Amino acid sequence: MVNSKKLPKSNASIKRAGKQVLASRPVSSELHPVLSELHSFFTEHLTADESSLASSPVSKLLLALSGGLDSSVLLHLLVSLKPILRFELHALHVHHGLSPNADAWAALCIEQCQSLNVPIKVAHVNVDQSSKLGIEAAARQLRYQVLFEERLSLQADFIVTAHHQDDQAETLMLQLLRGAGVKGLSSMAEVDQTRSLIRPLLGVSRSALYDYAMQAGIQWCDDESNDNTQYERNFVRHDVMPVLQARYPSVKSVMARTASHLAEANALLDTLAEIDAQTLLINNSVCLQGLSQLSISRAKNLLRWWFAQNKLSMPNSDHLVEMLQQLLNAKPDAELSIKIQHYTLRRFQQRAYLSIEQINEPFDLVWNGENELIVPNGGKLIFRQVEGAGLALKFGMTRLRITNRSGGERFKPDVLRPTRTLKHLLQAANFPPWQRDHLPLVYWQDTLACVPGVGIAHELKASEGELGLEVIWQPIDLV
């Protein structure tokens, strides 16, 4: 249902005057503290300093607008800041169709945006109500998927969500109950660079947002499912937090501050993992000999960081320890295959790999000078001009045939060594077995000219000082 929150008639003129003030002069602490907080966030994260606002490049923001109190207030706040911080604002409402009031929520979002001259798109989605994730999690996952797709379509700099201090405290409580580690307990980041996502209201309480909405006469929708304590977050919000707040009035701000401290600790752990990865991680594979030299805690930290870089959900502590033990203690010739969501963790030649299962289907392509060529079996080929290496351009390498292995190929990349089977050369080059069948081969005039990662046919290789064409294969695991 839609809530219409209006001030008494005697205060109506004050409400309108306030809106005019927000739009006509820079934000200061004399104005509403919520608006001041938002202004501080954007000047800290999106501009260098106050003096650079006028010359800073225009940013494009995509607001996740549900029509609820939080995002409706954020919409009005962002509109007030637009002329000051010079960004372009778009909104997206995801219509899940799970509530009988869903059409009314979408209509209110459209009405709000039209009145504020903000472009809005309504995306209709179908939530799998039988998902193992549960309806709430499945809807959230689908919502973010649509947001990320729309950000790319708009070429927006950031997605903006209206998560606030109360949400942060609830998230920390939920993560504690799930036994999360430092990364989970750090909860939501103000700026998520990996996903181009910002949450500028994490330092603002819901009560402050409510006060702002009342003063500004903002309308919003109430989602009836927010009262259902069968959902974990609603249980924490309605049954747990009020009890804690009765005893500890500042519990929400304290818990949000704790999450911030844990986020700093997690950043330090990520920095440590990046230091370890500099020597242990090559082409998205981890050196197991080096990993074994680290302490158990540090080795687990590197694995967690590596999984996160590949956008994997974190395995629980016991599962992570089991993976580490199998990676480090398996016999040298043992085959290791552990499923982690859409990846398989494998072990080969003292290195750990994350591979994606793929079907090996025949293909035949022609390269016509593109910088990149997507291979049907997964991955891509990268072509770049170099000097003294690669395929000699003097032979006229304008059209190359790209195909997959059929078996029995022979190749001679070294003029001083005999022609060998491609199978032997791939083994000698330590190609992981699961990548060999998917390796694209490059032919020139029916001659096997290049095997990416192995070499160039010796008679077609560019000599010192000659221009050449380098061909690099990125398997699907590395793209």
mmCIF file with all atom_site columns, N, CA, C and O in Angstrom, residues 346-376:
data_model
loop_
_atom_site.group_PDB
_atom_site.id
_atom_site.type_symbol
_atom_site.label_atom_id
_atom_site.label_alt_id
_atom_site.label_comp_id
_atom_site.label_asym_id
_atom_site.label_entity_id
_atom_site.label_seq_id
_atom_site.pdbx_PDB_ins_code
_atom_site.Cartn_x
_atom_site.Cartn_y
_atom_site.Cartn_z
_atom_site.occupancy
_atom_site.B_iso_or_equiv
_atom_site.pdbx_formal_charge
_atom_site.auth_seq_id
_atom_site.auth_comp_id
_atom_site.auth_asym_id
_atom_site.auth_atom_id
_atom_site.pdbx_PDB_model_num
ATOM 1   N N  . ARG A 1 346 ? 41.016 -27.926 -9.207  1.00 0.00 ? 346 ARG A N  1
ATOM 2   C CA . ARG A 1 346 ? 41.859 -29.025 -9.682  1.00 0.00 ? 346 ARG A CA 1
ATOM 3   C C  . ARG A 1 346 ? 43.313 -28.806 -9.264  1.00 0.00 ? 346 ARG A C  1
ATOM 4   O O  . ARG A 1 346 ? 43.716 -27.681 -8.941  1.00 0.00 ? 346 ARG A O  1
ATOM 5   N N  . ARG A 1 347 ? 44.076 -29.889 -9.331  1.00 0.00 ? 347 ARG A N  1
ATOM 6   C CA . ARG A 1 347 ? 45.493 -29.867 -8.981  1.00 0.00 ? 347 ARG A CA 1
ATOM 7   C C  . ARG A 1 347 ? 46.291 -30.484 -10.124 1.00 0.00 ? 347 ARG A C  1
ATOM 8   O O  . ARG A 1 347 ? 45.984 -31.575 -10.594 1.00 0.00 ? 347 ARG A O  1
ATOM 9   N N  . PHE A 1 348 ? 47.329 -29.770 -10.597 1.00 0.00 ? 348 PHE A N  1
ATOM 10  C CA . PHE A 1 348 ? 48.149 -30.282 -11.688 1.00 0.00 ? 348 PHE A CA 1
ATOM 11  C C  . PHE A 1 348 ? 49.535 -29.659 -11.614 1.00 0.00 ? 348 PHE A C  1
ATOM 12  O O  . PHE A 1 348 ? 49.666 -28.434 -11.517 1.00 0.00 ? 348 PHE A O  1
ATOM 13  N N  . GLN A 1 349 ? 50.577 -30.521 -11.677 1.00 0.00 ? 349 GLN A N  1
ATOM 14  C CA . GLN A 1 349 ? 51.962 -30.067 -11.682 1.00 0.00 ? 349 GLN A CA 1
ATOM 15  C C  . GLN A 1 349 ? 52.239 -29.051 -10.563 1.00 0.00 ? 349 GLN A C  1
ATOM 16  O O  . GLN A 1 349 ? 52.803 -27.980 -10.787 1.00 0.00 ? 349 GLN A O  1
ATOM 17  N N  . GLN A 1 350 ? 51.799 -29.405 -9.357  1.00 0.00 ? 350 GLN A N  1
ATOM 18  C CA . GLN A 1 350 ? 52.037 -28.575 -8.167  1.00 0.00 ? 350 GLN A CA 1
ATOM 19  C C  . GLN A 1 350 ? 51.419 -27.178 -8.271  1.00 0.00 ? 350 GLN A C  1
ATOM 20  O O  . GLN A 1 350 ? 51.939 -26.197 -7.709  1.00 0.00 ? 350 GLN A O  1
ATOM 21  N N  . ARG A 1 351 ? 50.309 -27.095 -8.986  1.00 0.00 ? 351 ARG A N  1
ATOM 22  C CA . ARG A 1 351 ? 49.570 -25.840 -9.041  1.00 0.00 ? 351 ARG A CA 1
ATOM 23  C C  . ARG A 1 351 ? 48.082 -26.144 -8.863  1.00 0.00 ? 351 ARG A C  1
ATOM 24  O O  . ARG A 1 351 ? 47.604 -27.221 -9.241  1.00 0.00 ? 351 ARG A O  1
ATOM 25  N N  . ALA A 1 352 ? 47.351 -25.201 -8.282  1.00 0.00 ? 352 ALA A N  1
ATOM 26  C CA . ALA A 1 352 ? 45.897 -25.323 -8.109  1.00 0.00 ? 352 ALA A CA 1
ATOM 27  C C  . ALA A 1 352 ? 45.200 -24.472 -9.161  1.00 0.00 ? 352 ALA A C  1
ATOM 28  O O  . ALA A 1 352 ? 45.604 -23.327 -9.420  1.00 0.00 ? 352 ALA A O  1
ATOM 29  N N  . TYR A 1 353 ? 44.166 -25.018 -9.783  1.00 0.00 ? 353 TYR A N  1
ATOM 30  C CA . TYR A 1 353 ? 43.431 -24.340 -10.846 1.00 0.00 ? 353 TYR A CA 1
ATOM 31  C C  . TYR A 1 353 ? 41.938 -24.315 -10.511 1.00 0.00 ? 353 TYR A C  1
ATOM 32  O O  . TYR A 1 353 ? 41.426 -25.203 -9.834  1.00 0.00 ? 353 TYR A O  1
ATOM 33  N N  . LEU A 1 354 ? 41.261 -23.299 -11.021 1.00 0.00 ? 354 LEU A N  1
ATOM 34  C CA . LEU A 1 354 ? 39.808 -23.255 -11.013 1.00 0.00 ? 354 LEU A CA 1
ATOM 35  C C  . LEU A 1 354 ? 39.362 -23.377 -12.468 1.00 0.00 ? 354 LEU A C  1
ATOM 36  O O  . LEU A 1 354 ? 39.620 -22.482 -13.278 1.00 0.00 ? 354 LEU A O  1
ATOM 37  N N  . SER A 1 355 ? 38.713 -24.464 -12.802 1.00 0.00 ? 355 SER A N  1
ATOM 38  C CA . SER A 1 355 ? 38.318 -24.687 -14.192 1.00 0.00 ? 355 SER A CA 1
ATOM 39  C C  . SER A 1 355 ? 36.803 -24.710 -14.310 1.00 0.00 ? 355 SER A C  1
ATOM 40  O O  . SER A 1 355 ? 36.088 -25.024 -13.353 1.00 0.00 ? 355 SER A O  1
ATOM 41  N N  . ILE A 1 356 ? 36.334 -24.368 -15.499 1.00 0.00 ? 356 ILE A N  1
ATOM 42  C CA . ILE A 1 356 ? 34.908 -24.402 -15.805 1.00 0.00 ? 356 ILE A CA 1
ATOM 43  C C  . ILE A 1 356 ? 34.651 -25.538 -16.773 1.00 0.00 ? 356 ILE A C  1
ATOM 44  O O  . ILE A 1 356 ? 35.311 -25.648 -17.812 1.00 0.00 ? 356 ILE A O  1
ATOM 45  N N  . GLU A 1 357 ? 33.723 -26.415 -16.415 1.00 0.00 ? 357 GLU A N  1
ATOM 46  C CA . GLU A 1 357 ? 33.392 -27.535 -17.290 1.00 0.00 ? 357 GLU A CA 1
ATOM 47  C C  . GLU A 1 357 ? 32.763 -27.004 -18.577 1.00 0.00 ? 357 GLU A C  1
ATOM 48  O O  . GLU A 1 357 ? 31.900 -26.131 -18.552 1.00 0.00 ? 357 GLU A O  1
ATOM 49  N N  . GLN A 1 358 ? 33.200 -27.533 -19.715 1.00 0.00 ? 358 GLN A N  1
ATOM 50  C CA . GLN A 1 358 ? 32.673 -27.071 -20.992 1.00 0.00 ? 358 GLN A CA 1
ATOM 51  C C  . GLN A 1 358 ? 32.617 -28.225 -21.988 1.00 0.00 ? 358 GLN A C  1
ATOM 52  O O  . GLN A 1 358 ? 33.390 -29.182 -21.909 1.00 0.00 ? 358 GLN A O  1
ATOM 53  N N  . ILE A 1 359 ? 31.681 -28.128 -22.919 1.00 0.00 ? 359 ILE A N  1
ATOM 54  C CA . ILE A 1 359 ? 31.515 -29.151 -23.945 1.00 0.00 ? 359 ILE A CA 1
ATOM 55  C C  . ILE A 1 359 ? 32.466 -28.870 -25.101 1.00 0.00 ? 359 ILE A C  1
ATOM 56  O O  . ILE A 1 359 ? 32.579 -27.727 -25.565 1.00 0.00 ? 359 ILE A O  1
ATOM 57  N N  . ASN A 1 360 ? 33.155 -29.888 -25.557 1.00 0.00 ? 360 ASN A N  1
ATOM 58  C CA . ASN A 1 360 ? 34.109 -29.735 -26.648 1.00 0.00 ? 360 ASN A CA 1
ATOM 59  C C  . ASN A 1 360 ? 33.412 -30.026 -27.978 1.00 0.00 ? 360 ASN A C  1
ATOM 60  O O  . ASN A 1 360 ? 33.209 -31.172 -28.347 1.00 0.00 ? 360 ASN A O  1
ATOM 61  N N  . GLU A 1 361 ? 33.032 -28.978 -28.687 1.00 0.00 ? 361 GLU A N  1
ATOM 62  C CA . GLU A 1 361 ? 32.354 -29.127 -29.968 1.00 0.00 ? 361 GLU A CA 1
ATOM 63  C C  . GLU A 1 361 ? 33.256 -28.621 -31.090 1.00 0.00 ? 361 GLU A C  1
ATOM 64  O O  . GLU A 1 361 ? 33.987 -27.639 -30.909 1.00 0.00 ? 361 GLU A O  1
ATOM 65  N N  . PRO A 1 362 ? 33.218 -29.252 -32.255 1.00 0.00 ? 362 PRO A N  1
ATOM 66  C CA . PRO A 1 362 ? 34.050 -28.819 -33.383 1.00 0.00 ? 362 PRO A CA 1
ATOM 67  C C  . PRO A 1 362 ? 33.699 -27.388 -33.810 1.00 0.00 ? 362 PRO A C  1
ATOM 68  O O  . PRO A 1 362 ? 32.537 -26.978 -33.756 1.00 0.00 ? 362 PRO A O  1
ATOM 69  N N  . PHE A 1 363 ? 34.709 -26.630 -34.234 1.00 0.00 ? 363 PHE A N  1
ATOM 70  C CA . PHE A 1 363 ? 34.456 -25.287 -34.752 1.00 0.00 ? 363 PHE A CA 1
ATOM 71  C C  . PHE A 1 363 ? 35.497 -24.969 -35.817 1.00 0.00 ? 363 PHE A C  1
ATOM 72  O O  . PHE A 1 363 ? 36.577 -25.560 -35.869 1.00 0.00 ? 363 PHE A O  1
ATOM 73  N N  . ASP A 1 364 ? 35.149 -24.042 -36.686 1.00 0.00 ? 364 ASP A N  1
ATOM 74  C CA . ASP A 1 364 ? 36.046 -23.616 -37.765 1.00 0.00 ? 364 ASP A CA 1
ATOM 75  C C  . ASP A 1 364 ? 35.775 -22.137 -38.019 1.00 0.00 ? 364 ASP A C  1
ATOM 76  O O  . ASP A 1 364 ? 34.696 -21.766 -38.489 1.00 0.00 ? 364 ASP A O  1
ATOM 77  N N  . LEU A 1 365 ? 36.749 -21.277 -37.688 1.00 0.00 ? 365 LEU A N  1
ATOM 78  C CA . LEU A 1 365 ? 36.575 -19.834 -37.795 1.00 0.00 ? 365 LEU A CA 1
ATOM 79  C C  . LEU A 1 365 ? 37.623 -19.246 -38.725 1.00 0.00 ? 365 LEU A C  1
ATOM 80  O O  . LEU A 1 365 ? 38.657 -19.862 -38.995 1.00 0.00 ? 365 LEU A O  1
ATOM 81  N N  . VAL A 1 366 ? 37.353 -18.036 -39.194 1.00 0.00 ? 366 VAL A N  1
ATOM 82  C CA . VAL A 1 366 ? 38.328 -17.298 -40.003 1.00 0.00 ? 366 VAL A CA 1
ATOM 83  C C  . VAL A 1 366 ? 38.624 -15.979 -39.312 1.00 0.00 ? 366 VAL A C  1
ATOM 84  O O  . VAL A 1 366 ? 37.702 -15.242 -38.937 1.00 0.00 ? 366 VAL A O  1
ATOM 85  N N  . TRP A 1 367 ? 39.915 -15.708 -39.112 1.00 0.00 ? 367 TRP A N  1
ATOM 86  C CA . TRP A 1 367 ? 40.348 -14.432 -38.523 1.00 0.00 ? 367 TRP A CA 1
ATOM 87  C C  . TRP A 1 367 ? 40.593 -13.423 -39.635 1.00 0.00 ? 367 TRP A C  1
ATOM 88  O O  . TRP A 1 367 ? 41.319 -13.697 -40.589 1.00 0.00 ? 367 TRP A O  1
ATOM 89  N N  . ASN A 1 368 ? 39.949 -12.251 -39.510 1.00 0.00 ? 368 ASN A N  1
ATOM 90  C CA . ASN A 1 368 ? 40.061 -11.206 -40.533 1.00 0.00 ? 368 ASN A CA 1
ATOM 91  C C  . ASN A 1 368 ? 40.628 -9.911  -39.984 1.00 0.00 ? 368 ASN A C  1
ATOM 92  O O  . ASN A 1 368 ? 40.252 -8.824  -40.410 1.00 0.00 ? 368 ASN A O  1
ATOM 93  N N  . GLY A 1 369 ? 41.542 -10.027 -39.023 1.00 0.00 ? 369 GLY A N  1
ATOM 94  C CA . GLY A 1 369 ? 42.208 -8.817  -38.519 1.00 0.00 ? 369 GLY A CA 1
ATOM 95  C C  . GLY A 1 369 ? 41.667 -8.273  -37.221 1.00 0.00 ? 369 GLY A C  1
ATOM 96  O O  . GLY A 1 369 ? 42.107 -7.216  -36.757 1.00 0.00 ? 369 GLY A O  1
ATOM 97  N N  . GLU A 1 370 ? 40.703 -8.955  -36.593 1.00 0.00 ? 370 GLU A N  1
ATOM 98  C CA . GLU A 1 370 ? 40.164 -8.472  -35.313 1.00 0.00 ? 370 GLU A CA 1
ATOM 99  C C  . GLU A 1 370 ? 41.245 -8.508  -34.226 1.00 0.00 ? 370 GLU A C  1
ATOM 100 O O  . GLU A 1 370 ? 42.177 -9.311  -34.278 1.00 0.00 ? 370 GLU A O  1
ATOM 101 N N  . ASN A 1 371 ? 41.082 -7.648  -33.221 1.00 0.00 ? 371 ASN A N  1
ATOM 102 C CA . ASN A 1 371 ? 41.992 -7.669  -32.070 1.00 0.00 ? 371 ASN A CA 1
ATOM 103 C C  . ASN A 1 371 ? 41.713 -8.861  -31.166 1.00 0.00 ? 371 ASN A C  1
ATOM 104 O O  . ASN A 1 371 ? 42.618 -9.387  -30.522 1.00 0.00 ? 371 ASN A O  1
ATOM 105 N N  . GLU A 1 372 ? 40.436 -9.269  -31.104 1.00 0.00 ? 372 GLU A N  1
ATOM 106 C CA . GLU A 1 372 ? 40.043 -10.401 -30.270 1.00 0.00 ? 372 GLU A CA 1
ATOM 107 C C  . GLU A 1 372 ? 39.062 -11.273 -31.032 1.00 0.00 ? 372 GLU A C  1
ATOM 108 O O  . GLU A 1 372 ? 38.293 -10.774 -31.869 1.00 0.00 ? 372 GLU A O  1
ATOM 109 N N  . LEU A 1 373 ? 39.096 -12.562 -30.741 1.00 0.00 ? 373 LEU A N  1
ATOM 110 C CA . LEU A 1 373 ? 38.180 -13.500 -31.380 1.00 0.00 ? 373 LEU A CA 1
ATOM 111 C C  . LEU A 1 373 ? 37.683 -14.477 -30.327 1.00 0.00 ? 373 LEU A C  1
ATOM 112 O O  . LEU A 1 373 ? 38.480 -15.179 -29.701 1.00 0.00 ? 373 LEU A O  1
ATOM 113 N N  . ILE A 1 374 ? 36.367 -14.480 -30.098 1.00 0.00 ? 374 ILE A N  1
ATOM 114 C CA . ILE A 1 374 ? 35.780 -15.399 -29.127 1.00 0.00 ? 374 ILE A CA 1
ATOM 115 C C  . ILE A 1 374 ? 35.750 -16.806 -29.724 1.00 0.00 ? 374 ILE A C  1
ATOM 116 O O  . ILE A 1 374 ? 35.327 -17.006 -30.850 1.00 0.00 ? 374 ILE A O  1
ATOM 117 N N  . VAL A 1 375 ? 36.218 -17.771 -28.926 1.00 0.00 ? 375 VAL A N  1
ATOM 118 C CA . VAL A 1 375 ? 36.255 -19.162 -29.370 1.00 0.00 ? 375 VAL A CA 1
ATOM 119 C C  . VAL A 1 375 ? 35.001 -19.872 -28.866 1.00 0.00 ? 375 VAL A C  1
ATOM 120 O O  . VAL A 1 375 ? 34.663 -19.774 -27.681 1.00 0.00 ? 375 VAL A O  1
ATOM 121 N N  . PRO A 1 376 ? 34.264 -20.585 -29.743 1.00 0.00 ? 376 PRO A N  1
ATOM 122 C CA . PRO A 1 376 ? 33.005 -21.228 -29.328 1.00 0.00 ? 376 PRO A CA 1
ATOM 123 C C  . PRO A 1 376 ? 33.154 -22.164 -28.137 1.00 0.00 ? 376 PRO A C  1
ATOM 124 O O  . PRO A 1 376 ? 32.232 -22.293 -27.332 1.00 0.00 ? 376 PRO A O  1
#
